[in-house]
mmCIF file of C-alpha atoms in Angstrom:
data_model
loop_
_atom_site.group_PDB
_atom_site.id
_atom_site.type_symbol
_atom_site.label_atom_id
_atom_site.label_comp_id
_atom_site.label_asym_id
_atom_site.label_seq_id
_atom_site.Cartn_x
_atom_site.Cartn_y
_atom_site.Cartn_z
ATOM 1 C CA SER A 4 106.988 -16.724 -43.866
ATOM 2 C CA GLY A 5 106.393 -13.410 -45.543
ATOM 3 C CA GLY A 6 108.558 -10.394 -46.085
ATOM 4 C CA ILE A 7 110.386 -8.999 -49.057
ATOM 5 C CA LEU A 8 111.972 -12.266 -50.172
ATOM 6 C CA GLU A 9 108.645 -14.091 -50.256
ATOM 7 C CA ALA A 10 107.042 -11.187 -52.116
ATOM 8 C CA LYS A 11 109.908 -11.276 -54.638
ATOM 9 C CA LYS A 12 109.338 -15.019 -55.147
ATOM 10 C CA ILE A 13 105.647 -14.428 -55.729
ATOM 11 C CA ALA A 14 106.488 -11.681 -58.231
ATOM 12 C CA ALA A 15 108.802 -14.096 -60.049
ATOM 13 C CA ILE A 16 106.055 -16.732 -60.262
ATOM 14 C CA ALA A 17 103.688 -14.091 -61.631
ATOM 15 C CA GLU A 18 106.326 -13.017 -64.177
ATOM 16 C CA ALA A 19 106.721 -16.609 -65.363
ATOM 17 C CA HIS A 20 103.004 -16.554 -66.179
ATOM 18 C CA TYR A 21 103.128 -13.130 -67.843
ATOM 19 C CA ALA A 22 101.216 -11.514 -64.967
ATOM 20 C CA GLN A 23 101.991 -8.126 -63.516
ATOM 21 C CA ILE A 24 102.114 -7.202 -59.817
ATOM 22 C CA ALA A 25 100.416 -4.345 -57.987
ATOM 23 C CA PRO A 26 101.454 -4.438 -54.316
ATOM 24 C CA HIS A 27 98.691 -3.346 -51.946
ATOM 25 C CA LEU A 28 99.379 -0.910 -49.145
ATOM 26 C CA TYR A 29 97.338 -0.382 -46.015
ATOM 27 C CA CYS A 30 99.796 -0.495 -43.113
ATOM 28 C CA GLY A 31 101.632 2.776 -43.643
ATOM 29 C CA PRO A 32 104.922 4.142 -44.916
ATOM 30 C CA ILE A 33 107.268 1.407 -43.609
ATOM 31 C CA GLU A 34 105.310 -1.244 -45.519
ATOM 32 C CA GLY A 35 105.180 1.214 -48.381
ATOM 33 C CA ALA A 36 108.973 1.486 -48.403
ATOM 34 C CA ALA A 37 109.260 -2.318 -48.469
ATOM 35 C CA ASN A 38 106.794 -2.442 -51.361
ATOM 36 C CA ILE A 39 108.797 0.194 -53.254
ATOM 37 C CA GLN A 40 111.903 -2.019 -52.918
ATOM 38 C CA ILE A 41 109.974 -4.934 -54.418
ATOM 39 C CA ASP A 42 108.538 -2.705 -57.162
ATOM 40 C CA THR A 43 111.954 -1.454 -58.275
ATOM 41 C CA CYS A 44 113.443 -4.932 -58.676
ATOM 42 C CA SER A 45 110.450 -6.647 -60.315
ATOM 43 C CA PRO A 46 110.294 -6.382 -64.116
ATOM 44 C CA ASN A 47 106.579 -7.174 -64.030
ATOM 45 C CA PHE A 48 105.714 -4.300 -61.653
ATOM 46 C CA LEU A 49 102.596 -2.463 -62.795
ATOM 47 C CA ILE A 50 101.497 -0.034 -60.109
ATOM 48 C CA GLN A 51 101.960 0.654 -56.390
ATOM 49 C CA GLU A 52 98.711 1.024 -54.539
ATOM 50 C CA SER A 53 99.049 3.643 -51.807
ATOM 51 C CA ILE A 54 97.234 5.774 -49.279
ATOM 52 C CA GLU A 55 97.160 8.885 -51.431
ATOM 53 C CA THR A 56 100.748 10.247 -51.464
ATOM 54 C CA PHE A 57 101.819 9.051 -47.987
ATOM 55 C CA GLY A 58 100.950 12.501 -46.624
ATOM 56 C CA GLY A 59 99.880 13.656 -43.133
ATOM 57 C CA PHE A 60 100.870 11.252 -40.400
ATOM 58 C CA HIS A 61 102.426 8.894 -42.935
ATOM 59 C CA ALA A 62 104.901 11.665 -43.852
ATOM 60 C CA GLU A 63 105.370 12.930 -40.298
ATOM 61 C CA ILE A 64 106.415 9.528 -38.886
ATOM 62 C CA LEU A 65 109.367 9.387 -41.299
ATOM 63 C CA LYS A 66 112.406 11.596 -40.898
ATOM 64 C CA GLU A 67 112.162 12.229 -44.656
ATOM 65 C CA PRO A 68 108.827 11.493 -46.349
ATOM 66 C CA ILE A 69 108.494 9.254 -49.411
ATOM 67 C CA ARG A 70 108.853 11.549 -52.417
ATOM 68 C CA TRP A 71 106.495 11.869 -55.359
ATOM 69 C CA GLU A 72 107.035 13.606 -58.675
ATOM 70 C CA ASP A 73 104.383 13.994 -61.395
ATOM 71 C CA GLY A 74 102.353 11.134 -59.909
ATOM 72 C CA TYR A 75 105.310 8.762 -59.565
ATOM 73 C CA ILE A 76 107.015 7.552 -56.434
ATOM 74 C CA ILE A 77 110.715 8.418 -56.333
ATOM 75 C CA PRO A 78 112.406 5.345 -54.813
ATOM 76 C CA PRO A 79 114.515 6.224 -51.723
ATOM 77 C CA THR A 80 118.253 5.822 -52.111
ATOM 78 C CA ALA A 81 119.224 5.510 -48.427
ATOM 79 C CA PRO A 82 120.366 2.069 -47.101
ATOM 80 C CA GLY A 83 117.887 -0.637 -46.171
ATOM 81 C CA LEU A 84 114.277 0.239 -46.965
ATOM 82 C CA GLY A 85 115.445 3.783 -47.670
ATOM 83 C CA VAL A 86 113.377 5.439 -44.947
ATOM 84 C CA GLU A 87 113.986 6.215 -41.297
ATOM 85 C CA LEU A 88 111.275 6.146 -38.655
ATOM 86 C CA ASP A 89 111.050 9.271 -36.488
ATOM 87 C CA GLU A 90 111.095 7.616 -33.073
ATOM 88 C CA LYS A 91 109.857 10.755 -31.314
ATOM 89 C CA VAL A 92 106.759 11.010 -33.515
ATOM 90 C CA ALA A 93 106.100 7.269 -33.120
ATOM 91 C CA ALA A 94 106.376 7.549 -29.304
ATOM 92 C CA GLU A 95 103.862 10.408 -29.339
ATOM 93 C CA HIS A 96 101.339 8.185 -31.167
ATOM 94 C CA PRO A 97 101.369 4.802 -29.432
ATOM 95 C CA TYR A 98 99.054 2.113 -30.767
ATOM 96 C CA THR A 99 96.455 1.392 -28.111
ATOM 97 C CA GLY A 100 94.702 -1.477 -29.884
ATOM 98 C CA GLU A 101 91.413 0.380 -29.811
ATOM 99 C CA LYS A 102 91.034 1.333 -33.477
ATOM 100 C CA LEU A 103 92.878 1.528 -36.776
ATOM 101 C CA HIS A 104 95.033 4.546 -37.530
ATOM 102 C CA LEU A 105 92.780 5.198 -40.507
ATOM 103 C CA GLU A 106 88.992 5.164 -40.399
ATOM 104 C CA MET A 107 86.967 4.090 -43.397
ATOM 105 C CA GLN A 108 84.914 6.823 -45.049
ATOM 106 C CA ASP A 109 81.217 6.524 -45.653
ATOM 107 C CA GLN A 110 81.627 7.895 -49.158
ATOM 108 C CA PRO A 111 84.606 7.209 -51.451
ATOM 109 C CA VAL A 112 86.731 10.237 -52.340
#
């Protein structure tokens, strides 16, 4: 189970109860792109949680980064999730299983 279809079903259940959705993001820009697809087709979408503006490594690992304008995400228009992984950048940063790609900060920003 899981994925975009299940998230869409959950959003529909929330909508039937007059609840809004705010998809959470922690796993990076590919999950972010999937969330953006859910956001754009859910009438009860409120806000997309994100890791800042998908900058740094999150922008580098995509051939074209997720775009922002005046604090809003601009949904990609390319096929599928709308983003393309840069395989070369991904190969240069293999997951070793030793730690998360992001480390928690002692103090919130």
